[in-house]
Coordinates of C-alpha atoms in Angstrom, one line a residue:
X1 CA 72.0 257.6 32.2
X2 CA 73.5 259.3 35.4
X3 CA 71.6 256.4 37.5
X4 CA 73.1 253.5 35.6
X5 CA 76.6 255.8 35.9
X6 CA 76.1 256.0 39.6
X7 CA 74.8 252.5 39.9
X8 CA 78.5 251.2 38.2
X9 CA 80.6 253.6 40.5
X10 CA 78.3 253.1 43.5
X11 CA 80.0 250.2 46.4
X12 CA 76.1 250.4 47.5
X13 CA 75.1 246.5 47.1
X14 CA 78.2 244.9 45.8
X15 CA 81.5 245.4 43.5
X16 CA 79.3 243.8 40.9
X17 CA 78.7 246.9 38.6
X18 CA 75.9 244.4 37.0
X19 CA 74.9 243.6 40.4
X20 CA 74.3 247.5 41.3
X21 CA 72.5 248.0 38.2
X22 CA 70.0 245.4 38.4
X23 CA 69.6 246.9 42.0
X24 CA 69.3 250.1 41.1
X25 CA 66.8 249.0 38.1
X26 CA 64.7 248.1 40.8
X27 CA 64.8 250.9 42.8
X28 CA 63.7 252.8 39.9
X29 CA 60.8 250.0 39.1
X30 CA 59.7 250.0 42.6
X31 CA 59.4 254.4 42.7
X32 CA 57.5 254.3 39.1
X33 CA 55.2 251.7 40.2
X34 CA 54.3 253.6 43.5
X35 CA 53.7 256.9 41.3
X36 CA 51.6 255.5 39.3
X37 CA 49.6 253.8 42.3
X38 CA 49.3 257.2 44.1
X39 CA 47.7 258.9 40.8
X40 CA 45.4 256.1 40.1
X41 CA 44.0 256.6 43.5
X42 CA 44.1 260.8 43.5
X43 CA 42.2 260.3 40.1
X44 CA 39.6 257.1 41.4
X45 CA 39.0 258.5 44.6
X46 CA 38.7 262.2 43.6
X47 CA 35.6 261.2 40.7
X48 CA 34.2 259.4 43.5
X49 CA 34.2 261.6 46.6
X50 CA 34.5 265.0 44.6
X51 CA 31.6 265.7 42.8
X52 CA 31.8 269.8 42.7
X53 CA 35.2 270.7 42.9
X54 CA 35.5 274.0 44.9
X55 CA 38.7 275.7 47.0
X56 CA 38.8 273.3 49.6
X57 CA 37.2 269.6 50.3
X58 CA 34.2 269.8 52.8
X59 CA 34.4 267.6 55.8
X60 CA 32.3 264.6 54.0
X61 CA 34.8 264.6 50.9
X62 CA 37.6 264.5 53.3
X63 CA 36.2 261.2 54.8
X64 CA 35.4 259.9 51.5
X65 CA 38.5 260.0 50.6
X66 CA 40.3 258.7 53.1
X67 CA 37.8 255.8 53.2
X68 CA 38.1 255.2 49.5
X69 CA 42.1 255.5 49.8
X70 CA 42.2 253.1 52.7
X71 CA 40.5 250.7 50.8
X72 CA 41.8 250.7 47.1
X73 CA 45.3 250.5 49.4
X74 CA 44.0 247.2 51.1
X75 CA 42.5 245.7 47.4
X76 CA 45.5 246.8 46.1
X77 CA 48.0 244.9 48.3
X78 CA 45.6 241.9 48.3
X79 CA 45.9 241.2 44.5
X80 CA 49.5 242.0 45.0
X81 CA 49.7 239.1 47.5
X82 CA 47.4 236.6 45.4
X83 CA 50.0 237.6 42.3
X84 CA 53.1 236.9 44.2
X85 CA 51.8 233.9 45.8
X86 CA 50.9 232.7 42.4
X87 CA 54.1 233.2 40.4
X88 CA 55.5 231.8 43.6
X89 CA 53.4 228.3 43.5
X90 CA 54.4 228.4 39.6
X91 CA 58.0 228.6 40.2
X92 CA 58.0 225.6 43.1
X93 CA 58.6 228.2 46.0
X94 CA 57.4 228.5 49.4
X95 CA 54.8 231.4 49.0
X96 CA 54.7 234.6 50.5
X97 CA 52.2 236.0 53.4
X98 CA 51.3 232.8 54.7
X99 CA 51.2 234.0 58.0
X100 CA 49.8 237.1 57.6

């Protein structure tokens, strides 16, 4: 409740209290999606590159880990884009990433 207090009082985006809400709303959105993004890969990439949990990851897990981080990461933002393109192309609008 103190965020949607703060987001009424705060000037941050606009006098709009509604405005600052909906803003801070996706703040919020944007932080608990990224959480849970972070632990889905910890947990994925741990089963996968961590067979024998000891005190400390060898050298080998370490790698494995990156790798496997690097590419959920890179699957990850391609289904993003695909999605956002999609909604975009649903709603008539020009689509996002073309150029990338």
């Amino acid at each position: 409740m103190d965020t949607l207090r703060s987001a009424m009082e705060s000037p941050r985006t606009s006098s709009d209290p509604k405005t600052n809400i909906m803003e801070t709303i996706r703040q919020d959105s944007a932080v608990t999606n990224a959480r849970a993004l972070l632990e889905n890969i910890s947990l994925h990439c741990f089963e996968k590159c961590v067979p024998k949990p000891a005190t400390s990851l060898s050298r080998g897990e370490q790698t494995c880990m990156t790798l496997c981080m690097e590419k959920y990461m890179a699957a990850w933002n391609t289904v993003r884009t695909q999605y956002l393109n999609r909604i975009q192309r649903e709603q008539g609008s020009p689509t996002l990433g073309a150029g990338s």
